[in-house]
PDB file of C-alpha atoms in Angstrom:
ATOM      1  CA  UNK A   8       0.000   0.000   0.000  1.00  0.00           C
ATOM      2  CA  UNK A   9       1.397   3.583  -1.359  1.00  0.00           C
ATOM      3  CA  UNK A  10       2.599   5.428   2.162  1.00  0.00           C
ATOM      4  CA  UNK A  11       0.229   8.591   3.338  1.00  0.00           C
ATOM      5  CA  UNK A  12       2.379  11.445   1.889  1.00  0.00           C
ATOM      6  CA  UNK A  13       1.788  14.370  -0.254  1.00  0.00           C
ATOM      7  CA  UNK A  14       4.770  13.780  -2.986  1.00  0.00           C
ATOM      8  CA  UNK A  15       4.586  12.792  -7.019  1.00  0.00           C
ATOM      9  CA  UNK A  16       3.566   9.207  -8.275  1.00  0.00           C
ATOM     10  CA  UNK A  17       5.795   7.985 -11.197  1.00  0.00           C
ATOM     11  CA  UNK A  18       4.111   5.477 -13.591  1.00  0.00           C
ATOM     12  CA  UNK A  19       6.790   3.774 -15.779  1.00  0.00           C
ATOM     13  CA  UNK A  20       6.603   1.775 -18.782  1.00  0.00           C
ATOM     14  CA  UNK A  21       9.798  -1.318 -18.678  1.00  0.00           C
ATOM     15  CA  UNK A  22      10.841  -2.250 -21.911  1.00  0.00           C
ATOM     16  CA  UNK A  23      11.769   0.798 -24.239  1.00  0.00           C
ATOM     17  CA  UNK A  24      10.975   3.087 -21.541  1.00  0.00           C
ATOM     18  CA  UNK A  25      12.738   2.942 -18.012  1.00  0.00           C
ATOM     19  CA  UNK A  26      15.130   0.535 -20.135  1.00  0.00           C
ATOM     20  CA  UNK A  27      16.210   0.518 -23.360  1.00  0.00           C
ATOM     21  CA  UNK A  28      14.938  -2.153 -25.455  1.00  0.00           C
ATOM     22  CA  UNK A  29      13.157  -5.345 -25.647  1.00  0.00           C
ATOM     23  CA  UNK A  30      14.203  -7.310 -22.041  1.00  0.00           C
ATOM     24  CA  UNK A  31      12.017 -10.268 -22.488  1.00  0.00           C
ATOM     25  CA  UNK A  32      13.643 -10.343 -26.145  1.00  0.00           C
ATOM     26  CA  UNK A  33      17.117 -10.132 -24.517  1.00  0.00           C
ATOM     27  CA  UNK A  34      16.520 -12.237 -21.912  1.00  0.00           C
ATOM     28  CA  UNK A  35      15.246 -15.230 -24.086  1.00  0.00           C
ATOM     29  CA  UNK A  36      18.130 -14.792 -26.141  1.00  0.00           C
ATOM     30  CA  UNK A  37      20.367 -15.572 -22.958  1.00  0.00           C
ATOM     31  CA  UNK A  38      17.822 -18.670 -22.100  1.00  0.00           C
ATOM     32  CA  UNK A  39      18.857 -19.785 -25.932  1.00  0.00           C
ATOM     33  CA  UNK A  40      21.795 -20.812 -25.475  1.00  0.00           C
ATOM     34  CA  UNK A  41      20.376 -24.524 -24.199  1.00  0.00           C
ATOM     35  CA  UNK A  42      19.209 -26.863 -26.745  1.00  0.00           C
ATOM     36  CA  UNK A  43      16.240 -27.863 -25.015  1.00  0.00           C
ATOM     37  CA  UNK A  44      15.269 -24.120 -24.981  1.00  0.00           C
ATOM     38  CA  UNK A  45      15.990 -24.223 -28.890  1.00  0.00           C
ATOM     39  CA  UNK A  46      13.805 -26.751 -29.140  1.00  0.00           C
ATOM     40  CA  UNK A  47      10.679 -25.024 -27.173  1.00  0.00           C
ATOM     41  CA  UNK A  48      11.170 -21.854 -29.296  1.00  0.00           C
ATOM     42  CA  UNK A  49      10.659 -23.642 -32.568  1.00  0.00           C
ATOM     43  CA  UNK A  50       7.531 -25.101 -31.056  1.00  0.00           C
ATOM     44  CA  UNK A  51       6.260 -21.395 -30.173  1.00  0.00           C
ATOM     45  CA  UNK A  52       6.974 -19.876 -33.724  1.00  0.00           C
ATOM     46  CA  UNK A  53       3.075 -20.976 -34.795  1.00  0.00           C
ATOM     47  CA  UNK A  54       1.808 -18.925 -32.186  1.00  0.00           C
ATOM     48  CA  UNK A  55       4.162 -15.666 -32.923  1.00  0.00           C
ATOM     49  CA  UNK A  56       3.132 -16.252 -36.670  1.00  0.00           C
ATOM     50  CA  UNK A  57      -0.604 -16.392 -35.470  1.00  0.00           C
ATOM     51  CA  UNK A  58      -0.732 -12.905 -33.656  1.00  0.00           C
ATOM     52  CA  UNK A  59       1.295 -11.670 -36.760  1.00  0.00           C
ATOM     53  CA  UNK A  60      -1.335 -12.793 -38.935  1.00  0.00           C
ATOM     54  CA  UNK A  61      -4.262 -11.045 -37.106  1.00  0.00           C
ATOM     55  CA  UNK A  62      -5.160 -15.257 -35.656  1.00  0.00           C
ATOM     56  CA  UNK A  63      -4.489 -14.263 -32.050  1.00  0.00           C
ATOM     57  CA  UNK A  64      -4.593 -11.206 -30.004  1.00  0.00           C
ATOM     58  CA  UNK A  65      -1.769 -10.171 -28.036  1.00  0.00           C
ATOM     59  CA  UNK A  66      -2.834 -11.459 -25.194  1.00  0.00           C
ATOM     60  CA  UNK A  67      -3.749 -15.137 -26.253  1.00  0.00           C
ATOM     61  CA  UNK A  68      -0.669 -15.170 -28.114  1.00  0.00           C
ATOM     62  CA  UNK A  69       2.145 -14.192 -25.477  1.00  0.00           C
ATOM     63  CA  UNK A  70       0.307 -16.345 -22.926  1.00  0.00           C
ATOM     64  CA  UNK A  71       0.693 -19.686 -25.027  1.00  0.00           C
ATOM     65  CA  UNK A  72       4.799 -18.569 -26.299  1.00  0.00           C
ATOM     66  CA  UNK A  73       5.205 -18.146 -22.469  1.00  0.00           C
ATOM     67  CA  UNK A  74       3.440 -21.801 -21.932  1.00  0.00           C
ATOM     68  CA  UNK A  75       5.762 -23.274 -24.501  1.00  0.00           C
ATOM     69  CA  UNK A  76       8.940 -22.185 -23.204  1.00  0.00           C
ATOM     70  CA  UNK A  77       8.523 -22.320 -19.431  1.00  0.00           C
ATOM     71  CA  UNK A  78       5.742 -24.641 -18.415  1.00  0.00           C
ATOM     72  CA  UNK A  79       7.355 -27.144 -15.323  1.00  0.00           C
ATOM     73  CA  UNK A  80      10.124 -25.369 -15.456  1.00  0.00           C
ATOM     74  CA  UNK A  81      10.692 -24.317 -11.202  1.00  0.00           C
ATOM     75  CA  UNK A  82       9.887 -20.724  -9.907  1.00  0.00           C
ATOM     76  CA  UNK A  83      13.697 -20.790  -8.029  1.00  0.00           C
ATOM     77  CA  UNK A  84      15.155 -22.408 -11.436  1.00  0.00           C
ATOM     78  CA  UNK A  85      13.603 -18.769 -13.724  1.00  0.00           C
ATOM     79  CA  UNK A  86      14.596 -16.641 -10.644  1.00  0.00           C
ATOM     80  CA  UNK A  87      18.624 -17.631 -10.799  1.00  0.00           C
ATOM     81  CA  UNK A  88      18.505 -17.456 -14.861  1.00  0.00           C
ATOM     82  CA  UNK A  89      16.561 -13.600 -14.257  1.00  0.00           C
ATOM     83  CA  UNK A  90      19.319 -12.863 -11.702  1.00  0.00           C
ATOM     84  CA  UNK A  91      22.240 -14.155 -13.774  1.00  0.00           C
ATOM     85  CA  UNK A  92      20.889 -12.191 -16.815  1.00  0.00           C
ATOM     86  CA  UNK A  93      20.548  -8.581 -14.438  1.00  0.00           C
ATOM     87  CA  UNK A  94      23.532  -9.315 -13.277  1.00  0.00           C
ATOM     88  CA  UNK A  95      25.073  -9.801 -17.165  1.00  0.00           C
ATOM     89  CA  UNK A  96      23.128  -7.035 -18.658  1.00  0.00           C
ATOM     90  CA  UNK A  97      22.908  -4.373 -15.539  1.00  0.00           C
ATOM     91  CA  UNK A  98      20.221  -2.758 -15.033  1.00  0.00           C
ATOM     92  CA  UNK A  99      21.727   0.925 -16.414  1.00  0.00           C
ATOM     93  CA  UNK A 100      18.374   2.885 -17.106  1.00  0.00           C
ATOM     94  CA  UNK A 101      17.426   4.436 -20.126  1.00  0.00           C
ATOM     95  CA  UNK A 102      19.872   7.688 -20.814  1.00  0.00           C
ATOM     96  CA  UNK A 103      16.664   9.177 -22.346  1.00  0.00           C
ATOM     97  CA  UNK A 104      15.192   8.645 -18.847  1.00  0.00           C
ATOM     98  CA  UNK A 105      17.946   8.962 -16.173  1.00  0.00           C
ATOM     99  CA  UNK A 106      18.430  12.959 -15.440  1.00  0.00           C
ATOM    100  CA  UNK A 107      14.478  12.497 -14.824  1.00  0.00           C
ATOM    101  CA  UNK A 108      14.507   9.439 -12.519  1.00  0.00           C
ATOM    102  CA  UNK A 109      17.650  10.933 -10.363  1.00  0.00           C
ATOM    103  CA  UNK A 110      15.606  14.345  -9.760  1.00  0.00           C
ATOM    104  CA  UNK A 111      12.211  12.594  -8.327  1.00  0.00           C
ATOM    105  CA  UNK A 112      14.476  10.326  -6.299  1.00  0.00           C
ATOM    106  CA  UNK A 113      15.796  13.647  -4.982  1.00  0.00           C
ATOM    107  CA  UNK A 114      12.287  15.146  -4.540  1.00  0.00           C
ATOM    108  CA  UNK A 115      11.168  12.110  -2.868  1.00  0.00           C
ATOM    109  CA  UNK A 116       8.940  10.443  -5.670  1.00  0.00           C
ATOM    110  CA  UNK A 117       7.251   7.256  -5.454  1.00  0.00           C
ATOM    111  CA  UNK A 118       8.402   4.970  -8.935  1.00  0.00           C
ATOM    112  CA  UNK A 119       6.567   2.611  -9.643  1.00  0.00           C
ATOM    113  CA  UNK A 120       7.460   0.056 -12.875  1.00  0.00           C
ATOM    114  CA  UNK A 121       3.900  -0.867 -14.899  1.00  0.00           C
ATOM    115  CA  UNK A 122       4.783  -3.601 -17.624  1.00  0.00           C
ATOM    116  CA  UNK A 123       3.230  -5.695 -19.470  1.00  0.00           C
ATOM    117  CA  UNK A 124       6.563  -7.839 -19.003  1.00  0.00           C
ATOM    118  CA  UNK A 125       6.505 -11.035 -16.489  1.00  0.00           C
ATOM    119  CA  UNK A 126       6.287 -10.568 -12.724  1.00  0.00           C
ATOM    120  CA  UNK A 127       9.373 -12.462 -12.292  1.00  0.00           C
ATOM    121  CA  UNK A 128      11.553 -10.690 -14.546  1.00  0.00           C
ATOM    122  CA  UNK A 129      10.580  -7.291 -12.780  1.00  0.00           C
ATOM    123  CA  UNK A 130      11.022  -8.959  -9.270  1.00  0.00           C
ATOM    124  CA  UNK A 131      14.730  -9.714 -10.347  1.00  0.00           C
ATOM    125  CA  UNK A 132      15.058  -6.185 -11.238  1.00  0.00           C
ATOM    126  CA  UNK A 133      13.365  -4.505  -8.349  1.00  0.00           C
ATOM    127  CA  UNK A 134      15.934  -6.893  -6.247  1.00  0.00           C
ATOM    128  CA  UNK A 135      18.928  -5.085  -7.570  1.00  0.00           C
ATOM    129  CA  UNK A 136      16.863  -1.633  -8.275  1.00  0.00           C
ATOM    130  CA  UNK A 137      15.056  -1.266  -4.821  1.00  0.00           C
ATOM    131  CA  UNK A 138      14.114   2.443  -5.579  1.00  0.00           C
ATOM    132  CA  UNK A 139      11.376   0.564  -7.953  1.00  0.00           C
ATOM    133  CA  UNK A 140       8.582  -0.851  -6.966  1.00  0.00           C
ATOM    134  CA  UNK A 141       6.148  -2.970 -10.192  1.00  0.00           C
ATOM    135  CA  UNK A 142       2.681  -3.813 -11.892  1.00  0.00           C
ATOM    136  CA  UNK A 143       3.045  -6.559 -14.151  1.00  0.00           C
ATOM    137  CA  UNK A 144       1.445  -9.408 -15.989  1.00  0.00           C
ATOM    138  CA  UNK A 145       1.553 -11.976 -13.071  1.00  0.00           C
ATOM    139  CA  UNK A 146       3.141 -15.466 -13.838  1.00  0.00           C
ATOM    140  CA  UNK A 147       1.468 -18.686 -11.721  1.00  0.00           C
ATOM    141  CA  UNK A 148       3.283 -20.729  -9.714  1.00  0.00           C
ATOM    142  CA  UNK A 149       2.546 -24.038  -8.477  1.00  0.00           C
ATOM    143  CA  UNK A 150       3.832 -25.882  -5.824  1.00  0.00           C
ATOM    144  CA  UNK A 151       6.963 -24.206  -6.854  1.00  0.00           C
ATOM    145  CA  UNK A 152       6.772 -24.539 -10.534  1.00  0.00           C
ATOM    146  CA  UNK A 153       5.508 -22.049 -13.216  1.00  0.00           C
ATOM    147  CA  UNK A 154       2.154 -23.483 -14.856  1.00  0.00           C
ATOM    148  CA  UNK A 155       2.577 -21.956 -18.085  1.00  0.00           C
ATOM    149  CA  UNK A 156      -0.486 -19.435 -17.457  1.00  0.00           C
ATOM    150  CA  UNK A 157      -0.849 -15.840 -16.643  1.00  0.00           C
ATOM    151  CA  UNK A 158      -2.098 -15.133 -12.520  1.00  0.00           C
ATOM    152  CA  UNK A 159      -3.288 -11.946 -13.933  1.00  0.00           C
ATOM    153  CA  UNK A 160      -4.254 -10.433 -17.370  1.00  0.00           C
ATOM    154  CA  UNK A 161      -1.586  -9.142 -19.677  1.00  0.00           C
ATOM    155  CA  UNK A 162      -0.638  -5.825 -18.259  1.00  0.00           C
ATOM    156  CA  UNK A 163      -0.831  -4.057 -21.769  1.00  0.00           C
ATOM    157  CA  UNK A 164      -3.188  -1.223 -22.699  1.00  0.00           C
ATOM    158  CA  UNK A 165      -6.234  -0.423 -20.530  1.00  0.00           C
ATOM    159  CA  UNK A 166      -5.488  -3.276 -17.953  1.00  0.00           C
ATOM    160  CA  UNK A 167      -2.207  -0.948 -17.537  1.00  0.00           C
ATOM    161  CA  UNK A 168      -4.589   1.434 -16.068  1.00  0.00           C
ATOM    162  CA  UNK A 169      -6.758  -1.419 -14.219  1.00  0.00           C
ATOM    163  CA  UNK A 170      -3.932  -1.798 -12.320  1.00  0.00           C
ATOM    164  CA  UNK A 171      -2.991   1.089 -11.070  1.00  0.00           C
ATOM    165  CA  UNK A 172      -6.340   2.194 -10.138  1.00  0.00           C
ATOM    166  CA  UNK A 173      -6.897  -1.568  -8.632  1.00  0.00           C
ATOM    167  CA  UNK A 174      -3.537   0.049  -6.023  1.00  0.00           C
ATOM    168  CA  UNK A 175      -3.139   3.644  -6.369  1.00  0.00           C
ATOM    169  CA  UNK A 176      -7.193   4.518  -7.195  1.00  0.00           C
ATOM    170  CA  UNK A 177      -8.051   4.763  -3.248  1.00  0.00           C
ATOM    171  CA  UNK A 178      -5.492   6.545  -2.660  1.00  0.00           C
ATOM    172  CA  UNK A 179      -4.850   9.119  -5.176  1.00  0.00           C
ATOM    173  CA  UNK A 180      -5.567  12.274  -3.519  1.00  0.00           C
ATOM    174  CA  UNK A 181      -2.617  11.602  -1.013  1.00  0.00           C
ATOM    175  CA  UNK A 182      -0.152  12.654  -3.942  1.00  0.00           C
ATOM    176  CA  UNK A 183       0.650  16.144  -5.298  1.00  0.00           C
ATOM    177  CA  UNK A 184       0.587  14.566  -9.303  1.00  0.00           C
ATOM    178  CA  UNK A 185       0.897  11.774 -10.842  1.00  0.00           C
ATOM    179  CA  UNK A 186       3.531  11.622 -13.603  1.00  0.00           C
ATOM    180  CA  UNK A 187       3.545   8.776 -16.464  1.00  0.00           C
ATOM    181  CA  UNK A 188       6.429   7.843 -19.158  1.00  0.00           C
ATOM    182  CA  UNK A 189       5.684   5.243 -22.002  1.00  0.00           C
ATOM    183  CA  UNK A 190       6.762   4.615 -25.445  1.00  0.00           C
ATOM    184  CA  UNK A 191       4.036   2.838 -27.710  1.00  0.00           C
ATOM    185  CA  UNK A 192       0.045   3.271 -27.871  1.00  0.00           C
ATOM    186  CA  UNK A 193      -0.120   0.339 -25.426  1.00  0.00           C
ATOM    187  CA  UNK A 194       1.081   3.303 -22.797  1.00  0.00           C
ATOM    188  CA  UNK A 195      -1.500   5.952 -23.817  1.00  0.00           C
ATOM    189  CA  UNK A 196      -4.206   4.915 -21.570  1.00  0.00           C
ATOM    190  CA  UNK A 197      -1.721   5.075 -18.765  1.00  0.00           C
ATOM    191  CA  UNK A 198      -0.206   8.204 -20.063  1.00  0.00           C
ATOM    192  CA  UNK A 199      -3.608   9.471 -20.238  1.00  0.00           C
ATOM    193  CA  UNK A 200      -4.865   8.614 -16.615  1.00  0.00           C
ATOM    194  CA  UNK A 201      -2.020  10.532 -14.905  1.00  0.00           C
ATOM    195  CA  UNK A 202      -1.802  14.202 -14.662  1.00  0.00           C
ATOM    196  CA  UNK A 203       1.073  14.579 -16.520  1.00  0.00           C
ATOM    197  CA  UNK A 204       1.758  11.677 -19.478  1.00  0.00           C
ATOM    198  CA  UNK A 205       4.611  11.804 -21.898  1.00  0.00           C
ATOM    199  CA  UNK A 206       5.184   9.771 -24.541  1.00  0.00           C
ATOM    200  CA  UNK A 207       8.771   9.274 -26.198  1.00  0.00           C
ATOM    201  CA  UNK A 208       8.400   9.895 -29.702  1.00  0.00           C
ATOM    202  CA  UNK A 209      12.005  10.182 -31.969  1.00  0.00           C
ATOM    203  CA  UNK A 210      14.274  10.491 -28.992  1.00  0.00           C
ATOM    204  CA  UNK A 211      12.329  12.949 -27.227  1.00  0.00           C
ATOM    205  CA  UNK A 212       9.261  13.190 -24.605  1.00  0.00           C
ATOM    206  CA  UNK A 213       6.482  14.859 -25.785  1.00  0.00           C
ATOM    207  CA  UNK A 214       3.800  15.556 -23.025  1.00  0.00           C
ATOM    208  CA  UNK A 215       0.308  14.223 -24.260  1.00  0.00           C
ATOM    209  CA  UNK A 216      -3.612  16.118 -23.944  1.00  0.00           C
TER     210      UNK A 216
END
């Protein structure tokens, strides 16, 4: 629960946003490297080529790749390969991003991560960035192994803003703004629901209506 004080809320987009680029992208190329993860990929192509084809939606689509590749495989098992790739990668923010980050830290902002990425992924990130805390699409575990299905609908779009208002609606009034970055038209409702939404557009943050 957000902490009673009268300071700015700081919704953040992950991937192409707080970070640059695409980290589930980069972190399945890491996983890659084993044959038996070779293997799953190819079996996940039909379901990429589906949502490229208009066949799925997003949703449907990343839900069954995500299936393919880590169904049975252990909750501790993803959280050591997550670490191991933070730890590879570092978790440098977005240059675009950074002089903006470092002056709410300094005026006492509350940051808050809202992905459509995997929970665990951003839990392995908040570990090392503690500054951070995250909204994503929720991955479930049982007894100690990932089923292959999504805990929570994909964090994308207007469940972005579902989200939030599911944690941060009650509680609103107890900040002086709310601030939101993103970088595609999956952010705009987001963008939109703060006070203040900016969109990065050609290397530079353009505040939306």
């Amino acid at each position: 629960m957000p902490e009673n004080k009268a300071r700015t809320l700081v919704l953040l987009d992950f991937d192409g946003t707080l970070l640059e680029g695409d980290i589930f992208a980069a972190f399945l190329k890491r996983r890659l490297k084993s044959l038996r993860m070779k293997i799953r990929a190819l079996r996940a192509v039909p379901f990429l080529l589906a949502y490229k084809l208009g066949l799925m939606s997003n949703s449907s689509s990343k839900e069954s790749v995500f299936k393919v590749l880590f169904k049975g495989e252990s909750e501790s098992h993803f959280m050591s390969e997550a670490a191991a790739f933070w730890q590879k990668r570092g978790t440098q923010l977005n240059p675009l991003i950074q002089s903006k980050i470092e002056a709410y830290k300094k005026g006492g902002a509350e940051l808050c991560i809202v992905s459509a990425n995997f929970s665990l992924l951003l839990e392995a990130f908040c570990e090392l960035q503690p500054d951070f805390k995250q909204i994503s699409t929720l991955v479930a575990i049982q007894n100690g192994k990932i089923t292959g299905a999504f805990d929570s609908p994909n964090c994308h779009g207007p469940e972005k803003v579902k989200r939030i208002e599911a944690i941060y609606g009650p509680v609103r009034d107890q900040y002086q703004s709310v601030h939101a970055y993103g970088d595609t038209q999956g952010d705009i409702p987001m963008l939109q629901w703060a006070d203040e939404g900016y969109l990065l557009q050609n290397g530079a943050w353009h505040k939306i209506d």
